[in-house]
XYZ file of C-alpha atoms in Angstrom:
465
model
C -34.211 -9.153 6.983
C -36.310 -5.945 6.795
C -39.519 -7.492 7.881
C -39.475 -9.608 11.126
C -41.885 -12.520 10.762
C -44.156 -12.877 13.859
C -47.648 -14.316 14.610
C -49.963 -11.679 15.984
C -52.691 -12.694 18.432
C -55.950 -11.022 17.009
C -58.309 -12.735 19.348
C -60.763 -9.851 20.597
C -58.975 -7.235 18.764
C -60.041 -4.906 16.082
C -58.723 -4.877 12.497
C -59.938 -1.902 10.213
C -60.042 -1.865 6.366
C -60.751 0.937 4.185
C -61.987 -0.039 0.586
C -64.968 -1.720 -1.112
C -63.530 -3.568 -4.051
C -61.622 -6.714 -5.045
C -58.495 -5.551 -3.068
C -60.530 -5.204 0.016
C -62.360 -8.512 -0.462
C -58.951 -10.381 -1.069
C -57.718 -9.234 2.311
C -60.907 -9.963 4.091
C -60.878 -13.620 2.892
C -57.756 -13.989 4.840
C -58.737 -11.766 7.759
C -61.892 -13.811 8.364
C -59.946 -16.800 9.294
C -58.672 -14.964 12.529
C -60.752 -14.267 15.591
C -60.521 -10.436 15.061
C -63.396 -8.034 14.973
C -63.486 -6.758 11.396
C -64.657 -3.137 10.559
C -64.774 -1.985 7.074
C -65.348 1.552 5.659
C -66.364 2.038 2.044
C -68.251 4.718 0.408
C -69.290 2.248 -2.589
C -69.214 -1.246 -1.166
C -69.383 -4.106 -3.603
C -72.392 -6.550 -3.183
C -70.075 -9.243 -1.597
C -69.095 -6.917 1.109
C -72.876 -6.100 1.797
C -73.503 -9.879 1.889
C -70.684 -10.321 4.434
C -72.106 -7.667 6.620
C -75.608 -9.123 6.277
C -74.100 -12.481 7.559
C -72.477 -10.889 10.535
C -68.949 -11.523 9.252
C -67.860 -7.943 9.107
C -69.079 -4.567 10.472
C -69.650 -2.281 7.457
C -69.982 1.416 7.297
C -70.847 2.728 3.948
C -68.885 5.846 4.092
C -65.293 7.024 3.707
C -62.928 6.538 6.690
C -62.744 9.585 9.054
C -60.523 10.467 11.907
C -61.465 8.406 15.015
C -62.495 5.318 13.061
C -59.140 3.489 13.878
C -58.751 4.173 17.407
C -57.829 1.035 19.284
C -57.328 -1.182 16.167
C -54.410 -3.346 15.975
C -54.028 -3.413 12.221
C -55.262 -1.194 9.404
C -55.371 -2.053 5.834
C -55.611 0.730 3.159
C -57.344 -1.087 0.010
C -59.150 1.707 -1.822
C -57.006 1.110 -4.899
C -56.501 4.794 -5.231
C -53.201 6.180 -4.093
C -54.298 9.598 -2.804
C -56.996 8.020 -0.813
C -54.893 5.247 0.617
C -52.315 7.811 1.659
C -55.181 9.705 3.435
C -56.538 6.847 5.265
C -53.158 5.433 6.201
C -52.128 8.672 7.707
C -55.243 8.645 9.932
C -54.567 5.046 11.055
C -50.890 5.879 11.778
C -51.907 8.864 13.861
C -54.418 6.602 15.722
C -51.798 4.007 16.753
C -52.444 1.077 14.165
C -49.869 -0.658 12.187
C -50.529 0.054 8.490
C -50.537 -1.856 5.411
C -51.276 -0.244 2.130
C -52.272 -2.856 -0.467
C -49.656 -3.121 -3.246
C -47.457 -0.463 -1.697
C -44.621 -2.078 0.099
C -42.606 0.914 0.450
C -45.114 2.746 2.504
C -46.378 -0.233 4.327
C -45.389 -0.718 8.105
C -46.203 -4.464 7.719
C -46.863 -7.037 4.865
C -49.210 -10.010 4.982
C -47.243 -13.112 3.826
C -48.442 -15.949 1.574
C -50.170 -18.453 3.932
C -50.484 -22.288 3.870
C -53.408 -22.903 6.360
C -53.590 -26.176 8.293
C -54.920 -24.529 11.434
C -53.491 -24.524 13.890
C -50.506 -25.356 11.847
C -49.760 -22.236 9.717
C -46.798 -21.524 7.410
C -46.106 -17.952 6.466
C -43.994 -17.371 3.356
C -42.433 -13.834 2.718
C -39.850 -12.455 0.060
C -39.704 -8.933 1.252
C -41.763 -8.088 -1.909
C -38.862 -9.075 -4.089
C -40.470 -12.225 -5.607
C -44.245 -12.710 -5.148
C -44.110 -15.394 -7.920
C -41.531 -17.340 -5.919
C -43.720 -17.007 -2.719
C -46.742 -18.448 -4.565
C -44.775 -21.219 -6.001
C -43.382 -22.236 -2.406
C -47.038 -21.969 -1.083
C -48.221 -24.310 -3.917
C -45.546 -26.876 -3.085
C -46.181 -26.850 0.624
C -50.085 -27.110 0.090
C -49.391 -30.319 -1.755
C -46.746 -31.707 0.793
C -48.925 -30.903 3.928
C -52.185 -33.081 4.031
C -55.376 -31.406 5.069
C -55.599 -33.735 8.049
C -52.428 -32.280 9.586
C -54.469 -29.601 11.249
C -56.808 -31.847 13.009
C -53.972 -33.975 14.228
C -52.223 -30.868 15.582
C -55.519 -29.876 17.515
C -55.750 -33.387 18.966
C -52.020 -33.342 19.682
C -52.239 -29.939 21.564
C -54.892 -31.119 24.044
C -52.561 -34.218 24.652
C -49.460 -32.197 25.484
C -50.029 -32.302 29.225
C -50.170 -36.127 29.118
C -46.938 -36.249 27.062
C -45.079 -34.326 29.779
C -44.719 -37.621 31.547
C -41.828 -38.397 28.868
C -38.556 -36.898 29.571
C -37.727 -33.442 28.015
C -35.778 -33.468 24.779
C -35.283 -36.473 22.434
C -37.879 -38.841 24.144
C -40.626 -36.278 23.591
C -39.456 -35.400 20.025
C -39.504 -39.128 19.065
C -43.127 -39.555 20.491
C -44.439 -36.609 18.535
C -42.706 -37.524 15.293
C -43.967 -40.998 15.689
C -47.461 -39.464 16.174
C -47.528 -36.839 13.468
C -45.835 -38.844 10.695
C -46.702 -42.370 11.310
C -49.208 -43.603 14.125
C -51.541 -40.547 13.792
C -52.070 -40.510 10.029
C -52.576 -44.084 9.967
C -55.147 -44.229 12.865
C -57.027 -41.321 11.321
C -57.361 -42.874 8.028
C -58.540 -46.196 9.610
C -60.989 -44.818 12.387
C -61.186 -40.991 12.005
C -60.885 -38.549 14.923
C -61.629 -41.225 17.548
C -58.842 -43.439 16.225
C -56.277 -40.531 16.262
C -57.189 -39.881 19.921
C -56.913 -43.405 20.844
C -53.536 -43.752 18.886
C -52.022 -41.113 21.216
C -52.846 -43.046 24.471
C -51.324 -46.255 22.870
C -48.352 -44.477 21.567
C -47.571 -42.769 24.831
C -47.720 -46.143 26.747
C -45.282 -47.661 24.217
C -42.828 -44.788 24.540
C -43.007 -44.756 28.417
C -42.158 -48.395 28.397
C -38.975 -47.965 26.587
C -35.736 -47.847 28.379
C -33.849 -44.406 28.488
C -32.522 -43.460 25.091
C -29.010 -44.193 24.459
C -26.797 -41.483 22.979
C -25.600 -41.557 19.357
C -22.903 -39.798 17.461
C -23.097 -38.863 13.614
C -19.780 -37.819 12.147
C -21.022 -35.457 9.553
C -19.279 -33.743 6.486
C -20.623 -30.266 6.299
C -19.025 -30.056 2.669
C -16.899 -27.133 1.569
C -19.177 -24.344 2.471
C -22.060 -23.932 -0.009
C -25.129 -24.966 1.872
C -26.510 -26.430 -1.346
C -23.660 -28.782 -1.426
C -24.761 -30.315 1.981
C -25.929 -34.076 1.408
C -29.597 -34.760 2.146
C -28.441 -37.310 4.933
C -26.380 -34.645 6.613
C -29.407 -32.183 6.470
C -31.554 -34.811 8.143
C -28.931 -35.384 10.785
C -28.714 -31.622 11.631
C -32.402 -31.659 11.641
C -32.527 -34.270 14.541
C -29.436 -33.271 16.531
C -29.638 -32.355 20.177
C -26.125 -31.201 20.092
C -23.867 -29.872 17.248
C -20.142 -29.798 17.942
C -18.699 -28.068 14.973
C -15.341 -26.910 13.376
C -14.510 -23.262 12.825
C -14.644 -23.630 9.019
C -18.369 -24.765 8.960
C -20.230 -21.971 7.093
C -22.826 -19.952 9.430
C -25.549 -20.710 6.633
C -24.929 -24.684 7.577
C -25.216 -24.088 11.245
C -28.485 -22.287 10.556
C -29.888 -25.541 9.436
C -29.575 -27.183 12.741
C -32.793 -27.386 14.987
C -33.420 -24.032 16.694
C -33.350 -26.053 20.125
C -30.070 -27.702 19.462
C -26.906 -26.771 21.397
C -24.095 -25.398 19.260
C -20.589 -26.097 20.377
C -17.683 -24.516 18.533
C -14.408 -26.528 18.914
C -12.701 -24.824 15.932
C -9.096 -25.504 15.198
C -6.923 -22.854 13.671
C -3.708 -23.921 11.936
C -0.678 -22.667 13.685
C -3.004 -20.791 16.097
C -5.282 -21.238 19.234
C -7.133 -24.566 18.930
C -9.237 -26.678 20.992
C -7.328 -29.765 22.259
C -8.499 -32.951 20.687
C -8.832 -34.728 24.091
C -11.387 -31.852 24.843
C -13.229 -32.421 21.781
C -13.523 -36.115 22.372
C -14.634 -35.614 26.017
C -17.355 -33.096 24.892
C -18.754 -35.579 22.356
C -18.723 -38.351 24.770
C -20.324 -36.367 27.612
C -23.272 -35.238 25.623
C -23.956 -38.652 24.093
C -23.599 -40.276 27.556
C -26.342 -38.039 28.537
C -28.719 -39.633 25.890
C -28.285 -36.657 23.161
C -28.125 -37.205 19.503
C -24.732 -35.584 18.748
C -23.680 -34.465 15.502
C -19.962 -33.866 15.177
C -19.858 -31.591 12.206
C -16.637 -31.383 10.197
C -15.747 -29.079 7.201
C -15.679 -31.006 3.928
C -15.529 -34.788 4.346
C -14.798 -36.140 7.845
C -12.643 -38.921 6.418
C -10.143 -36.528 4.841
C -7.631 -35.084 7.253
C -10.326 -34.834 9.882
C -8.729 -36.661 12.776
C -11.830 -38.997 12.545
C -10.023 -42.043 13.727
C -9.326 -40.558 17.008
C -12.772 -39.397 17.590
C -14.241 -42.757 16.700
C -11.767 -44.629 19.017
C -12.783 -42.366 21.978
C -16.532 -42.937 21.180
C -16.044 -46.637 20.842
C -14.178 -46.735 24.186
C -17.156 -45.120 25.749
C -19.583 -47.563 24.297
C -21.418 -45.141 22.286
C -23.042 -46.000 18.765
C -21.787 -43.871 15.874
C -21.982 -43.718 12.083
C -20.240 -41.576 9.333
C -22.129 -39.408 7.012
C -19.662 -38.231 4.389
C -19.523 -34.948 2.768
C -17.967 -33.384 -0.362
C -14.298 -32.722 0.300
C -12.905 -29.440 -0.427
C -10.625 -30.800 -3.231
C -13.761 -31.770 -5.238
C -15.515 -28.282 -4.803
C -12.106 -26.342 -5.411
C -11.398 -28.280 -8.664
C -14.918 -27.518 -9.744
C -14.101 -23.880 -9.185
C -11.068 -24.108 -11.625
C -13.219 -25.861 -14.341
C -11.041 -28.847 -14.346
C -10.869 -32.596 -13.404
C -8.750 -34.127 -10.906
C -7.718 -36.948 -13.346
C -7.242 -36.877 -17.006
C -6.486 -39.262 -19.659
C -2.761 -39.164 -20.753
C -2.054 -36.708 -17.930
C -2.587 -38.520 -14.683
C -4.266 -41.591 -13.496
C -3.939 -40.900 -9.896
C -4.109 -37.866 -7.541
C -2.583 -37.381 -4.298
C -4.407 -35.656 -1.306
C -1.640 -34.301 0.888
C -1.493 -32.065 4.045
C 0.867 -29.176 4.198
C 1.628 -29.545 7.873
C 1.275 -32.401 10.258
C 1.420 -32.530 14.241
C 5.134 -31.956 14.200
C 5.456 -29.160 11.579
C 5.678 -29.428 7.834
C 4.539 -32.807 6.351
C 7.156 -34.947 4.504
C 5.899 -36.683 1.163
C 7.316 -38.750 -1.561
C 8.717 -35.706 -3.288
C 10.694 -37.710 -5.746
C 7.622 -39.486 -7.267
C 5.450 -36.196 -7.036
C 8.094 -34.206 -8.866
C 7.673 -36.433 -12.088
C 5.922 -34.852 -15.141
C 2.031 -35.190 -15.164
C 1.652 -35.805 -11.372
C -1.346 -33.907 -9.688
C -1.703 -33.225 -6.036
C -4.274 -31.433 -3.783
C -2.627 -30.080 -0.801
C -4.930 -29.197 2.269
C -3.734 -26.693 4.853
C -0.853 -25.789 2.546
C -0.966 -22.090 2.615
C 2.046 -21.662 5.198
C 3.677 -24.626 3.704
C 3.936 -23.106 0.221
C 7.509 -22.255 0.200
C 8.407 -25.673 1.785
C 6.542 -27.577 -0.777
C 8.118 -25.451 -3.546
C 11.621 -26.148 -2.208
C 11.016 -29.892 -1.839
C 9.615 -30.437 -5.354
C 12.323 -28.253 -7.107
C 15.008 -30.059 -4.925
C 13.851 -33.258 -6.584
C 13.828 -31.959 -10.156
C 10.165 -30.849 -10.658
C 9.826 -28.515 -13.548
C 9.466 -24.739 -12.207
C 6.923 -24.191 -15.044
C 4.462 -26.763 -13.599
C 1.149 -25.051 -13.081
C -0.061 -24.316 -9.448
C -3.517 -23.046 -8.572
C -4.643 -21.665 -5.094
C -8.417 -21.802 -4.404
C -9.660 -19.785 -1.354
C -12.959 -20.288 0.111
C -14.072 -23.087 -2.200
C -17.614 -23.116 -3.348
C -18.490 -19.972 -1.406
C -19.508 -16.589 -2.759
C -16.159 -15.109 -1.885
C -14.159 -17.963 -3.528
C -10.950 -16.617 -5.154
C -8.471 -18.244 -7.400
C -4.763 -17.332 -7.689
C -2.785 -18.895 -10.646
C 0.809 -19.462 -10.470
C 3.700 -21.918 -11.286
C 5.967 -24.150 -9.026
C 8.677 -21.613 -9.671
C 6.702 -18.448 -8.206
C 4.197 -20.012 -6.183
C 5.264 -18.675 -2.924
C 5.772 -15.257 -4.108
C 2.271 -15.257 -5.651
C 0.727 -16.141 -2.234
C 2.684 -13.191 -0.809
C 1.603 -10.789 -3.462
C -2.246 -11.877 -3.196
C -2.701 -12.396 0.699
C -5.535 -15.104 1.177
C -7.174 -14.860 4.551
C -9.656 -17.782 4.105
C -8.987 -21.611 3.888
C -6.824 -22.261 0.903
C -6.520 -25.549 -1.202
C -3.490 -25.715 -3.357
C -3.356 -27.838 -6.653
C -0.094 -28.914 -7.920
C 0.001 -29.774 -11.532
C -3.393 -27.916 -12.605
C -4.160 -24.669 -13.954
C -7.539 -22.911 -14.192
C -9.538 -23.623 -17.319
C -9.465 -20.332 -19.540
C -13.223 -20.396 -20.116
C -13.908 -20.566 -16.238
C -14.667 -16.929 -15.901
C -17.322 -17.142 -18.459
C -18.812 -20.131 -16.771
C -18.636 -18.469 -13.333
C -20.587 -15.566 -14.805
C -23.262 -17.878 -16.019
C -23.665 -19.613 -12.762
C -24.142 -16.278 -11.120
C -26.788 -15.270 -13.571
C -28.569 -18.617 -13.143
C -28.643 -18.054 -9.388
C -30.586 -14.715 -9.807
């Protein structure tokens, strides 16, 4: 992030602009929404600028900007639409302590003005670091359509009501009250009775929320998917947005944790195979502790929580504590990894079933029905199987599996750094040794990558640009 987004208080401060044409007018239309004092210098101002000056909207000096004209100003815009003149005025402004923006010159500007959706006092700023102005305009247009004009008025009414709402407990109780007002009671009351109705709705709504008993805690067991944030389900996204506490696994991608509410407490209880891990009893205790305090807890698990996620143990602990819960499924790693291979988990005349296996259990390496799996055409997805590769290889070959059976390893499925290693049953352990894989790996027995997958991956990357 090159440009850090902030909202600058311009009440009573001065903004200076040099320029007398369309570029200057475009900036002024935005700046006149603020409470700043606007001073404009233009040797040849257009008629619209003279009209704004006559109306008292700006202070206009019909001359070129000179040293001393920017002293004490907070911001300066160079909008003369002439590179040499813009460079001259920008140098003056910089020397006199103002932050400088040169219109249509991102490289030499000290700050940029984002695209803005104005629902005063609700303001949405959209920036793309100058990389994609068309994208910024498209996002702005979409938000303009989504955010009703009445939102600003409701926010102004709500701002005055905030001291009264402090009678509600901090956290979830207040959030529920304000969400009820902005997205339900407020708009309905305004539509029916205007501003007076919206004001009255707040009083009635507060009484109802104050009369409610203390909020009970709740736990959502949420699947974070394989890592790509775009593979997160809509229901999971909503749960993260409402969570007071997010108790997450080590493998949950940072980009997904970024989607949690800024005020949410993030608790890392990551488990590492054959390494340091949070004890399951401690994880259960953390979930119950926060939920018992009335928090909305999201227990965020990589992939799908119902697949090798020790979900039953956590549900049993939550139920024993009398806490309500639900499951929000996610895309499991096998589905994402097989897509990365360009293959299908099942195929007519090859296999009508697929086994989801774990490479190790709580006592070490996990035993399976190796004889059945060794039959031709069988397919298995082995989770947490990286360290168990030689064990799996030995068991299958011991029971007669063909050493030429294809095996694929997929590291960091669905993520930008995804890697695929192709092998056979006969050399799978050596293939892993020759190509160390540091990230989470899913092993496919009985499936090889599709040959056209490289071209497909290149197309996907091109479409993402």
